Amino acid sequence: MPYLNAPLTNARLRRSVRAWLAGLSIAFALMAVGGAAQAQTQPRPAVEAAPQAVPGFWDPRRRPDRPDMSRLTVIRFLTETDYPPFNFTGADGNPAGFNVDLARALCDEIKISCTVQMRRFETLVDAITSNRGDAIIASMAVTPALRARLDFTDPYYRAPARFVSRRDAVMPEIRPEYLEGKKVGVIAGTSHEAYLKAMFTDAELKSYPNDDALRLALRRSEVDFIFGDAISLAFWINGTDSGECCAFSGGPFVESRYFGEGIGIAVRKGNDLLRTSLNWALFRIWEKGRFTDLWLRYFSISPF
């Protein structure tokens, strides 16, 4: 069924985020230097239904053993060229963004040299399989098709789904019975639409052809809620295009059947040493609070 693959398509998520992040690379560079841009965009009070949350998929009771990393001498990370705030070219011309900073934190934790090279997203898998790099850290969604070609670390974030309402109608929790008779907008043909049809059977669904039409419907109060990809919605809520109209209602929905397995770091098939080393380092970074600090630097409104 095609809708089950919709949330796992990196191209769709990249197009969605770019639509609201065009021109923001400079702003993120300023944030890294002194936070000036962030200060300009956050004077209004927060109206989120829940406090800022940071994704964490590491169980403290399942602490991974430190692998023997003596055979690791360098990690050649590959990332994509234009997917802010995850990957972009910084003001100094060097790779920047959440994924780039995470890669550097991993190398620091492992105590190893690393490089970060930017490539077009569609070339990354071939570059790894032909030994032109060691690991892909580029917000790559884990799919069965990619698992056939690559191995992946544990997920370090997901692309959850969330509801958005107008600011004067925020609900702290959303259950199917709460939306009985409510008009809910969603993009036609997506996993988000399939999920609503399966789980929110008493809501009145309104399908739209694209993100622009969907969000305009909410701004005009043609629907009570919209439902979609939380990462792109977070940037829209905090950006100028929203006109400060709206906020998240309820929490994230992360059912893997509809919204994917998560985002992991890809390595060549059979490279268990690198995969387990990165898993160990991811856990250590999370345990020390460094992952939280990094996440909050880039996401002023959390998709979670």
PDB file of C-alpha atoms in Angstrom:
ATOM      1  CA  MET A   1       0.000   0.000   0.000  1.00  0.00           C
ATOM      2  CA  PRO A   2       1.637   3.258  -1.099  1.00  0.00           C
ATOM      3  CA  TYR A   3       0.620   5.272   1.946  1.00  0.00           C
ATOM      4  CA  LEU A   4       2.736   3.127   4.236  1.00  0.00           C
ATOM      5  CA  ASN A   5       5.839   4.361   2.434  1.00  0.00           C
ATOM      6  CA  ALA A   6       4.920   8.042   2.458  1.00  0.00           C
ATOM      7  CA  PRO A   7       6.457   8.976   5.831  1.00  0.00           C
ATOM      8  CA  LEU A   8       9.649   7.134   4.987  1.00  0.00           C
ATOM      9  CA  THR A   9      10.380   9.140   1.864  1.00  0.00           C
ATOM     10  CA  ASN A  10      13.210  11.515   2.668  1.00  0.00           C
ATOM     11  CA  ALA A  11      12.510  13.618  -0.431  1.00  0.00           C
ATOM     12  CA  ARG A  12       9.005  14.514   0.734  1.00  0.00           C
ATOM     13  CA  LEU A  13      10.205  15.519   4.192  1.00  0.00           C
ATOM     14  CA  ARG A  14      13.068  17.569   2.736  1.00  0.00           C
ATOM     15  CA  ARG A  15      10.736  19.434   0.385  1.00  0.00           C
ATOM     16  CA  SER A  16       8.354  20.107   3.259  1.00  0.00           C
ATOM     17  CA  VAL A  17      10.995  21.548   5.545  1.00  0.00           C
ATOM     18  CA  ARG A  18      12.745  23.569   2.832  1.00  0.00           C
ATOM     19  CA  ALA A  19       9.513  25.362   2.055  1.00  0.00           C
ATOM     20  CA  TRP A  20       9.676  27.082   5.452  1.00  0.00           C
ATOM     21  CA  LEU A  21      13.434  27.176   5.943  1.00  0.00           C
ATOM     22  CA  ALA A  22      14.531  28.914   2.745  1.00  0.00           C
ATOM     23  CA  GLY A  23      16.903  31.666   3.691  1.00  0.00           C
ATOM     24  CA  LEU A  24      17.261  30.546   7.318  1.00  0.00           C
ATOM     25  CA  SER A  25      20.796  29.185   7.034  1.00  0.00           C
ATOM     26  CA  ILE A  26      22.147  32.592   8.075  1.00  0.00           C
ATOM     27  CA  ALA A  27      19.854  32.624  11.077  1.00  0.00           C
ATOM     28  CA  PHE A  28      21.144  29.286  12.275  1.00  0.00           C
ATOM     29  CA  ALA A  29      24.714  30.455  11.820  1.00  0.00           C
ATOM     30  CA  LEU A  30      23.951  33.454  14.007  1.00  0.00           C
ATOM     31  CA  MET A  31      22.420  31.172  16.615  1.00  0.00           C
ATOM     32  CA  ALA A  32      25.636  29.200  16.775  1.00  0.00           C
ATOM     33  CA  VAL A  33      27.666  32.392  17.232  1.00  0.00           C
ATOM     34  CA  GLY A  34      25.601  34.300  19.709  1.00  0.00           C
ATOM     35  CA  GLY A  35      21.931  33.408  19.571  1.00  0.00           C
ATOM     36  CA  ALA A  36      20.960  36.784  18.119  1.00  0.00           C
ATOM     37  CA  ALA A  37      18.544  35.373  15.571  1.00  0.00           C
ATOM     38  CA  GLN A  38      16.888  33.174  18.172  1.00  0.00           C
ATOM     39  CA  ALA A  39      16.336  36.121  20.461  1.00  0.00           C
ATOM     40  CA  GLN A  40      14.558  37.989  17.676  1.00  0.00           C
ATOM     41  CA  THR A  41      12.150  35.133  16.942  1.00  0.00           C
ATOM     42  CA  GLN A  42      11.100  34.258  20.485  1.00  0.00           C
ATOM     43  CA  PRO A  43       9.597  37.351  22.142  1.00  0.00           C
ATOM     44  CA  ARG A  44       6.101  35.903  22.164  1.00  0.00           C
ATOM     45  CA  PRO A  45       5.046  33.569  24.997  1.00  0.00           C
ATOM     46  CA  ALA A  46       4.997  29.865  24.283  1.00  0.00           C
ATOM     47  CA  VAL A  47       1.568  28.439  23.627  1.00  0.00           C
ATOM     48  CA  GLU A  48       2.500  24.815  23.131  1.00  0.00           C
ATOM     49  CA  ALA A  49       0.252  22.226  24.682  1.00  0.00           C
ATOM     50  CA  ALA A  50       3.265  20.547  26.243  1.00  0.00           C
ATOM     51  CA  PRO A  51       6.690  21.784  27.386  1.00  0.00           C
ATOM     52  CA  GLN A  52       9.745  21.467  25.199  1.00  0.00           C
ATOM     53  CA  ALA A  53      10.586  17.803  24.780  1.00  0.00           C
ATOM     54  CA  VAL A  54      13.714  16.125  23.507  1.00  0.00           C
ATOM     55  CA  PRO A  55      13.576  12.757  21.755  1.00  0.00           C
ATOM     56  CA  GLY A  56      15.443   9.946  23.414  1.00  0.00           C
ATOM     57  CA  PHE A  57      15.394   6.347  22.307  1.00  0.00           C
ATOM     58  CA  TRP A  58      17.989   5.024  24.722  1.00  0.00           C
ATOM     59  CA  ASP A  59      16.989   2.895  27.689  1.00  0.00           C
ATOM     60  CA  PRO A  60      19.299   3.583  30.674  1.00  0.00           C
ATOM     61  CA  ARG A  61      18.741  -0.007  31.786  1.00  0.00           C
ATOM     62  CA  ARG A  62      20.269  -1.263  28.537  1.00  0.00           C
ATOM     63  CA  ARG A  63      23.650   0.372  28.716  1.00  0.00           C
ATOM     64  CA  PRO A  64      25.742  -0.849  25.758  1.00  0.00           C
ATOM     65  CA  ASP A  65      29.178  -2.296  26.445  1.00  0.00           C
ATOM     66  CA  ARG A  66      32.113  -0.298  25.167  1.00  0.00           C
ATOM     67  CA  PRO A  67      33.401  -2.085  22.059  1.00  0.00           C
ATOM     68  CA  ASP A  68      37.089  -2.509  21.287  1.00  0.00           C
ATOM     69  CA  MET A  69      37.612   0.503  19.040  1.00  0.00           C
ATOM     70  CA  SER A  70      41.379   0.163  18.715  1.00  0.00           C
ATOM     71  CA  ARG A  71      41.009  -0.738  15.019  1.00  0.00           C
ATOM     72  CA  LEU A  72      39.133   2.478  14.256  1.00  0.00           C
ATOM     73  CA  THR A  73      41.485   5.168  12.976  1.00  0.00           C
ATOM     74  CA  VAL A  74      39.149   7.633  11.261  1.00  0.00           C
ATOM     75  CA  ILE A  75      35.437   7.971  10.456  1.00  0.00           C
ATOM     76  CA  ARG A  76      34.526   9.531   7.123  1.00  0.00           C
ATOM     77  CA  PHE A  77      31.024  10.882   7.595  1.00  0.00           C
ATOM     78  CA  LEU A  78      28.901  11.755   4.588  1.00  0.00           C
ATOM     79  CA  THR A  79      25.981  14.149   4.786  1.00  0.00           C
ATOM     80  CA  GLU A  80      23.809  15.983   2.323  1.00  0.00           C
ATOM     81  CA  THR A  81      24.231  19.509   1.071  1.00  0.00           C
ATOM     82  CA  ASP A  82      20.986  21.363   1.701  1.00  0.00           C
ATOM     83  CA  TYR A  83      18.553  20.281   4.417  1.00  0.00           C
ATOM     84  CA  PRO A  84      18.612  22.974   7.114  1.00  0.00           C
ATOM     85  CA  PRO A  85      18.735  22.871  10.056  1.00  0.00           C
ATOM     86  CA  PHE A  86      20.020  19.297   9.838  1.00  0.00           C
ATOM     87  CA  ASN A  87      22.603  19.921   7.109  1.00  0.00           C
ATOM     88  CA  PHE A  88      23.658  23.120   5.370  1.00  0.00           C
ATOM     89  CA  THR A  89      26.720  25.093   4.386  1.00  0.00           C
ATOM     90  CA  GLY A  90      27.752  27.438   7.186  1.00  0.00           C
ATOM     91  CA  ALA A  91      28.790  31.056   6.851  1.00  0.00           C
ATOM     92  CA  ASP A  92      32.428  29.924   6.713  1.00  0.00           C
ATOM     93  CA  GLY A  93      31.711  27.543   3.814  1.00  0.00           C
ATOM     94  CA  ASN A  94      32.052  24.421   5.957  1.00  0.00           C
ATOM     95  CA  PRO A  95      29.386  21.773   6.701  1.00  0.00           C
ATOM     96  CA  ALA A  96      27.054  22.807   9.522  1.00  0.00           C
ATOM     97  CA  GLY A  97      23.795  21.749  11.115  1.00  0.00           C
ATOM     98  CA  PHE A  98      22.388  19.339  13.670  1.00  0.00           C
ATOM     99  CA  ASN A  99      23.676  16.192  11.957  1.00  0.00           C
ATOM    100  CA  VAL A 100      27.123  17.690  11.463  1.00  0.00           C
ATOM    101  CA  ASP A 101      27.418  18.743  15.096  1.00  0.00           C
ATOM    102  CA  LEU A 102      26.200  15.316  16.183  1.00  0.00           C
ATOM    103  CA  ALA A 103      28.854  13.632  14.026  1.00  0.00           C
ATOM    104  CA  ARG A 104      31.544  15.766  15.632  1.00  0.00           C
ATOM    105  CA  ALA A 105      30.218  14.967  19.106  1.00  0.00           C
ATOM    106  CA  LEU A 106      30.352  11.249  18.300  1.00  0.00           C
ATOM    107  CA  CYS A 107      33.945  11.513  17.145  1.00  0.00           C
ATOM    108  CA  ASP A 108      34.818  13.434  20.281  1.00  0.00           C
ATOM    109  CA  GLU A 109      33.232  10.727  22.426  1.00  0.00           C
ATOM    110  CA  ILE A 110      35.037   7.927  20.585  1.00  0.00           C
ATOM    111  CA  LYS A 111      38.280   9.965  20.647  1.00  0.00           C
ATOM    112  CA  ILE A 112      38.915   9.558  16.957  1.00  0.00           C
ATOM    113  CA  SER A 113      39.542  11.802  13.968  1.00  0.00           C
ATOM    114  CA  CYS A 114      36.685  12.285  11.567  1.00  0.00           C
ATOM    115  CA  THR A 115      35.811  14.130   8.400  1.00  0.00           C
ATOM    116  CA  VAL A 116      32.433  15.371   7.189  1.00  0.00           C
ATOM    117  CA  GLN A 117      31.863  15.568   3.449  1.00  0.00           C
ATOM    118  CA  MET A 118      28.715  16.984   1.863  1.00  0.00           C
ATOM    119  CA  ARG A 119      27.129  15.257  -1.147  1.00  0.00           C
ATOM    120  CA  ARG A 120      23.795  15.297  -2.917  1.00  0.00           C
ATOM    121  CA  PHE A 121      21.378  13.122  -0.990  1.00  0.00           C
ATOM    122  CA  GLU A 122      20.704  10.765  -3.895  1.00  0.00           C
ATOM    123  CA  THR A 123      24.432   9.906  -4.165  1.00  0.00           C
ATOM    124  CA  LEU A 124      25.018   8.997  -0.513  1.00  0.00           C
ATOM    125  CA  VAL A 125      24.170   5.281  -0.618  1.00  0.00           C
ATOM    126  CA  ASP A 126      26.359   4.615  -3.651  1.00  0.00           C
ATOM    127  CA  ALA A 127      29.204   6.567  -2.034  1.00  0.00           C
ATOM    128  CA  ILE A 128      29.092   4.353   1.060  1.00  0.00           C
ATOM    129  CA  THR A 129      28.782   1.070  -0.813  1.00  0.00           C
ATOM    130  CA  SER A 130      31.735   2.024  -3.036  1.00  0.00           C
ATOM    131  CA  ASN A 131      33.892   2.850   0.038  1.00  0.00           C
ATOM    132  CA  ARG A 132      34.014   6.609  -0.517  1.00  0.00           C
ATOM    133  CA  GLY A 133      32.812   7.124   3.036  1.00  0.00           C
ATOM    134  CA  ASP A 134      32.198   5.184   6.242  1.00  0.00           C
ATOM    135  CA  ALA A 135      28.915   6.474   7.650  1.00  0.00           C
ATOM    136  CA  ILE A 136      25.919   8.482   6.414  1.00  0.00           C
ATOM    137  CA  ILE A 137      24.492  10.982   8.879  1.00  0.00           C
ATOM    138  CA  ALA A 138      21.896  12.802   6.799  1.00  0.00           C
ATOM    139  CA  SER A 139      18.448  12.334   8.397  1.00  0.00           C
ATOM    140  CA  MET A 140      18.082   9.083   6.469  1.00  0.00           C
ATOM    141  CA  ALA A 141      14.876   7.260   7.292  1.00  0.00           C
ATOM    142  CA  VAL A 142      15.329   3.540   7.926  1.00  0.00           C
ATOM    143  CA  THR A 143      13.303   1.528   5.415  1.00  0.00           C
ATOM    144  CA  PRO A 144      13.241  -2.175   4.478  1.00  0.00           C
ATOM    145  CA  ALA A 145      14.697  -1.288   1.067  1.00  0.00           C
ATOM    146  CA  LEU A 146      17.640   0.557   2.612  1.00  0.00           C
ATOM    147  CA  ARG A 147      18.191  -2.178   5.192  1.00  0.00           C
ATOM    148  CA  ALA A 148      18.838  -4.540   2.291  1.00  0.00           C
ATOM    149  CA  ARG A 149      21.807  -2.385   1.258  1.00  0.00           C
ATOM    150  CA  LEU A 150      23.030  -0.815   4.516  1.00  0.00           C
ATOM    151  CA  ASP A 151      23.209  -1.406   8.247  1.00  0.00           C
ATOM    152  CA  PHE A 152      21.890   1.228  10.656  1.00  0.00           C
ATOM    153  CA  THR A 153      22.575   2.376  14.188  1.00  0.00           C
ATOM    154  CA  ASP A 154      19.811   2.750  16.713  1.00  0.00           C
ATOM    155  CA  PRO A 155      17.505   5.662  15.804  1.00  0.00           C
ATOM    156  CA  TYR A 156      18.597   9.043  17.116  1.00  0.00           C
ATOM    157  CA  TYR A 157      15.349  10.779  16.260  1.00  0.00           C
ATOM    158  CA  ARG A 158      12.025  10.126  14.608  1.00  0.00           C
ATOM    159  CA  ALA A 159       9.710  12.116  12.368  1.00  0.00           C
ATOM    160  CA  PRO A 160       6.523  11.939  14.463  1.00  0.00           C
ATOM    161  CA  ALA A 161       3.060  13.105  13.506  1.00  0.00           C
ATOM    162  CA  ARG A 162       1.167  15.758  15.482  1.00  0.00           C
ATOM    163  CA  PHE A 163      -2.018  17.773  15.488  1.00  0.00           C
ATOM    164  CA  VAL A 164      -1.967  21.555  15.178  1.00  0.00           C
ATOM    165  CA  SER A 165      -4.830  23.852  16.148  1.00  0.00           C
ATOM    166  CA  ARG A 166      -5.345  27.583  16.349  1.00  0.00           C
ATOM    167  CA  ARG A 167      -3.766  29.100  19.446  1.00  0.00           C
ATOM    168  CA  ASP A 168      -7.105  29.792  21.113  1.00  0.00           C
ATOM    169  CA  ALA A 169      -8.166  26.141  20.816  1.00  0.00           C
ATOM    170  CA  VAL A 170      -5.107  24.198  22.023  1.00  0.00           C
ATOM    171  CA  MET A 171      -5.829  20.817  23.626  1.00  0.00           C
ATOM    172  CA  PRO A 172      -3.222  19.342  25.995  1.00  0.00           C
ATOM    173  CA  GLU A 173      -4.217  15.801  25.015  1.00  0.00           C
ATOM    174  CA  ILE A 174      -5.860  14.368  21.931  1.00  0.00           C
ATOM    175  CA  ARG A 175      -7.715  11.064  21.767  1.00  0.00           C
ATOM    176  CA  PRO A 176     -10.054   9.788  19.055  1.00  0.00           C
ATOM    177  CA  GLU A 177     -13.132  10.474  21.179  1.00  0.00           C
ATOM    178  CA  TYR A 178     -12.026  14.082  21.735  1.00  0.00           C
ATOM    179  CA  LEU A 179     -12.225  14.840  18.004  1.00  0.00           C
ATOM    180  CA  GLU A 180     -15.681  13.432  17.365  1.00  0.00           C
ATOM    181  CA  GLY A 181     -17.351  15.740  14.834  1.00  0.00           C
ATOM    182  CA  LYS A 182     -14.258  17.945  14.553  1.00  0.00           C
ATOM    183  CA  LYS A 183     -12.925  18.929  11.133  1.00  0.00           C
ATOM    184  CA  VAL A 184      -9.375  17.653  10.687  1.00  0.00           C
ATOM    185  CA  GLY A 185      -7.256  18.578   7.672  1.00  0.00           C
ATOM    186  CA  VAL A 186      -4.616  16.255   6.241  1.00  0.00           C
ATOM    187  CA  ILE A 187      -2.693  15.857   2.982  1.00  0.00           C
ATOM    188  CA  ALA A 188      -4.357  13.371   0.652  1.00  0.00           C
ATOM    189  CA  GLY A 189      -2.646  10.056  -0.002  1.00  0.00           C
ATOM    190  CA  THR A 190      -0.223  10.198   2.928  1.00  0.00           C
ATOM    191  CA  SER A 191       0.342   7.910   5.862  1.00  0.00           C
ATOM    192  CA  HIS A 192      -1.081  10.683   8.035  1.00  0.00           C
ATOM    193  CA  GLU A 193      -4.390  10.432   6.195  1.00  0.00           C
ATOM    194  CA  ALA A 194      -4.320   6.627   6.483  1.00  0.00           C
ATOM    195  CA  TYR A 195      -3.707   6.870  10.218  1.00  0.00           C
ATOM    196  CA  LEU A 196      -6.620   9.248  10.751  1.00  0.00           C
ATOM    197  CA  LYS A 197      -8.940   7.019   8.729  1.00  0.00           C
ATOM    198  CA  ALA A 198      -7.940   4.016  10.833  1.00  0.00           C
ATOM    199  CA  MET A 199      -7.825   5.597  14.290  1.00  0.00           C
ATOM    200  CA  PHE A 200      -9.930   8.781  14.277  1.00  0.00           C
ATOM    201  CA  THR A 201     -13.045   7.374  12.649  1.00  0.00           C
ATOM    202  CA  ASP A 202     -15.454   9.886  14.224  1.00  0.00           C
ATOM    203  CA  ALA A 203     -13.593  12.974  13.024  1.00  0.00           C
ATOM    204  CA  GLU A 204     -14.608  14.732   9.815  1.00  0.00           C
ATOM    205  CA  LEU A 205     -11.568  14.473   7.545  1.00  0.00           C
ATOM    206  CA  LYS A 206     -10.760  17.153   4.989  1.00  0.00           C
ATOM    207  CA  SER A 207      -8.073  16.208   2.464  1.00  0.00           C
ATOM    208  CA  TYR A 208      -5.810  18.782   0.805  1.00  0.00           C
ATOM    209  CA  PRO A 209      -3.341  18.466  -2.081  1.00  0.00           C
ATOM    210  CA  ASN A 210      -0.285  19.979  -0.369  1.00  0.00           C
ATOM    211  CA  ASP A 211       1.115  21.594   2.771  1.00  0.00           C
ATOM    212  CA  ASP A 212       0.323  25.152   1.697  1.00  0.00           C
ATOM    213  CA  ALA A 213      -3.365  24.422   1.173  1.00  0.00           C
ATOM    214  CA  LEU A 214      -3.558  22.445   4.405  1.00  0.00           C
ATOM    215  CA  ARG A 215      -2.066  25.176   6.567  1.00  0.00           C
ATOM    216  CA  LEU A 216      -4.041  27.922   4.890  1.00  0.00           C
ATOM    217  CA  ALA A 217      -7.227  26.025   5.758  1.00  0.00           C
ATOM    218  CA  LEU A 218      -6.296  26.093   9.433  1.00  0.00           C
ATOM    219  CA  ARG A 219      -5.382  29.772   9.344  1.00  0.00           C
ATOM    220  CA  ARG A 220      -8.786  30.503   7.812  1.00  0.00           C
ATOM    221  CA  SER A 221     -10.538  28.297  10.417  1.00  0.00           C
ATOM    222  CA  GLU A 222     -11.898  26.024   7.697  1.00  0.00           C
ATOM    223  CA  VAL A 223     -10.760  23.111   9.853  1.00  0.00           C
ATOM    224  CA  ASP A 224     -10.349  22.710  13.598  1.00  0.00           C
ATOM    225  CA  PHE A 225      -7.064  20.802  13.393  1.00  0.00           C
ATOM    226  CA  ILE A 226      -4.491  19.723  10.887  1.00  0.00           C
ATOM    227  CA  PHE A 227      -2.414  16.545  11.178  1.00  0.00           C
ATOM    228  CA  GLY A 228       0.975  15.957   9.606  1.00  0.00           C
ATOM    229  CA  ASP A 229       4.741  15.735   9.894  1.00  0.00           C
ATOM    230  CA  ALA A 230       5.720  17.316  13.197  1.00  0.00           C
ATOM    231  CA  ILE A 231       9.187  18.473  12.150  1.00  0.00           C
ATOM    232  CA  SER A 232       8.011  20.647   9.272  1.00  0.00           C
ATOM    233  CA  LEU A 233       5.002  21.776  11.334  1.00  0.00           C
ATOM    234  CA  ALA A 234       7.306  22.910  14.150  1.00  0.00           C
ATOM    235  CA  PHE A 235       9.194  25.212  11.791  1.00  0.00           C
ATOM    236  CA  TRP A 236       5.972  26.517  10.277  1.00  0.00           C
ATOM    237  CA  ILE A 237       4.520  27.303  13.715  1.00  0.00           C
ATOM    238  CA  ASN A 238       7.646  29.228  14.681  1.00  0.00           C
ATOM    239  CA  GLY A 239       8.087  30.913  11.295  1.00  0.00           C
ATOM    240  CA  THR A 240       6.605  33.992   9.707  1.00  0.00           C
ATOM    241  CA  ASP A 241       4.326  32.069   7.320  1.00  0.00           C
ATOM    242  CA  SER A 242       2.095  30.945  10.173  1.00  0.00           C
ATOM    243  CA  GLY A 243       1.310  34.497  11.252  1.00  0.00           C
ATOM    244  CA  GLU A 244       1.541  33.261  14.874  1.00  0.00           C
ATOM    245  CA  CYS A 245      -1.830  31.621  14.353  1.00  0.00           C
ATOM    246  CA  CYS A 246      -1.304  28.152  15.627  1.00  0.00           C
ATOM    247  CA  ALA A 247       0.302  25.720  18.064  1.00  0.00           C
ATOM    248  CA  PHE A 248       0.653  22.014  18.657  1.00  0.00           C
ATOM    249  CA  SER A 249      -2.224  20.206  20.344  1.00  0.00           C
ATOM    250  CA  GLY A 250      -1.592  16.940  22.135  1.00  0.00           C
ATOM    251  CA  GLY A 251       1.578  14.929  21.912  1.00  0.00           C
ATOM    252  CA  PRO A 252       3.461  13.072  19.178  1.00  0.00           C
ATOM    253  CA  PHE A 253       2.288   9.952  17.370  1.00  0.00           C
ATOM    254  CA  VAL A 254       5.119   7.588  16.467  1.00  0.00           C
ATOM    255  CA  GLU A 255       3.507   4.305  15.415  1.00  0.00           C
ATOM    256  CA  SER A 256       6.160   2.708  13.228  1.00  0.00           C
ATOM    257  CA  ARG A 257       3.690   1.106  10.811  1.00  0.00           C
ATOM    258  CA  TYR A 258       2.579   4.542   9.708  1.00  0.00           C
ATOM    259  CA  PHE A 259       5.432   6.884  10.641  1.00  0.00           C
ATOM    260  CA  GLY A 260       8.531   4.789  10.108  1.00  0.00           C
ATOM    261  CA  GLU A 261      11.261   3.134  12.158  1.00  0.00           C
ATOM    262  CA  GLY A 262      13.150   6.334  12.786  1.00  0.00           C
ATOM    263  CA  ILE A 263      16.306   8.093  11.612  1.00  0.00           C
ATOM    264  CA  GLY A 264      19.606   6.285  11.981  1.00  0.00           C
ATOM    265  CA  ILE A 265      23.238   6.507  10.913  1.00  0.00           C
ATOM    266  CA  ALA A 266      23.966   4.195   7.972  1.00  0.00           C
ATOM    267  CA  VAL A 267      27.144   2.139   7.550  1.00  0.00           C
ATOM    268  CA  ARG A 268      28.217  -0.471   5.025  1.00  0.00           C
ATOM    269  CA  LYS A 269      26.694  -3.926   5.379  1.00  0.00           C
ATOM    270  CA  GLY A 270      28.629  -5.978   7.896  1.00  0.00           C
ATOM    271  CA  ASN A 271      30.569  -3.075   9.438  1.00  0.00           C
ATOM    272  CA  ASP A 272      29.556  -4.097  12.940  1.00  0.00           C
ATOM    273  CA  LEU A 273      32.546  -2.459  14.605  1.00  0.00           C
ATOM    274  CA  LEU A 274      31.589   1.003  13.394  1.00  0.00           C
ATOM    275  CA  ARG A 275      27.879   0.448  13.975  1.00  0.00           C
ATOM    276  CA  THR A 276      28.335  -0.728  17.572  1.00  0.00           C
ATOM    277  CA  SER A 277      30.885   2.013  18.253  1.00  0.00           C
ATOM    278  CA  LEU A 278      28.439   4.668  17.076  1.00  0.00           C
ATOM    279  CA  ASN A 279      25.648   3.097  19.130  1.00  0.00           C
ATOM    280  CA  TRP A 280      27.863   3.231  22.213  1.00  0.00           C
ATOM    281  CA  ALA A 281      28.786   6.850  21.527  1.00  0.00           C
ATOM    282  CA  LEU A 282      25.157   7.854  20.897  1.00  0.00           C
ATOM    283  CA  PHE A 283      24.173   6.415  24.259  1.00  0.00           C
ATOM    284  CA  ARG A 284      27.050   8.180  26.014  1.00  0.00           C
ATOM    285  CA  ILE A 285      26.183  11.542  24.428  1.00  0.00           C
ATOM    286  CA  TRP A 286      22.549  11.146  25.472  1.00  0.00           C
ATOM    287  CA  GLU A 287      23.510  10.017  28.992  1.00  0.00           C
ATOM    288  CA  LYS A 288      25.758  13.054  29.479  1.00  0.00           C
ATOM    289  CA  GLY A 289      23.065  15.497  28.313  1.00  0.00           C
ATOM    290  CA  ARG A 290      25.002  16.567  25.230  1.00  0.00           C
ATOM    291  CA  PHE A 291      22.302  15.302  22.875  1.00  0.00           C
ATOM    292  CA  THR A 292      19.697  17.363  24.729  1.00  0.00           C
ATOM    293  CA  ASP A 293      21.860  20.484  24.526  1.00  0.00           C
ATOM    294  CA  LEU A 294      22.373  19.958  20.802  1.00  0.00           C
ATOM    295  CA  TRP A 295      18.676  19.357  20.129  1.00  0.00           C
ATOM    296  CA  LEU A 296      17.562  22.467  21.999  1.00  0.00           C
ATOM    297  CA  ARG A 297      20.081  24.570  20.087  1.00  0.00           C
ATOM    298  CA  TYR A 298      18.404  23.752  16.788  1.00  0.00           C
ATOM    299  CA  PHE A 299      14.746  23.254  17.708  1.00  0.00           C
ATOM    300  CA  SER A 300      13.147  26.172  19.541  1.00  0.00           C
ATOM    301  CA  ILE A 301       9.755  24.474  19.175  1.00  0.00           C
ATOM    302  CA  SER A 302      10.107  20.740  19.539  1.00  0.00           C
ATOM    303  CA  PRO A 303       8.297  18.377  17.170  1.00  0.00           C
ATOM    304  CA  PHE A 304       7.928  16.034  20.173  1.00  0.00           C
TER     305      PHE A 304
END
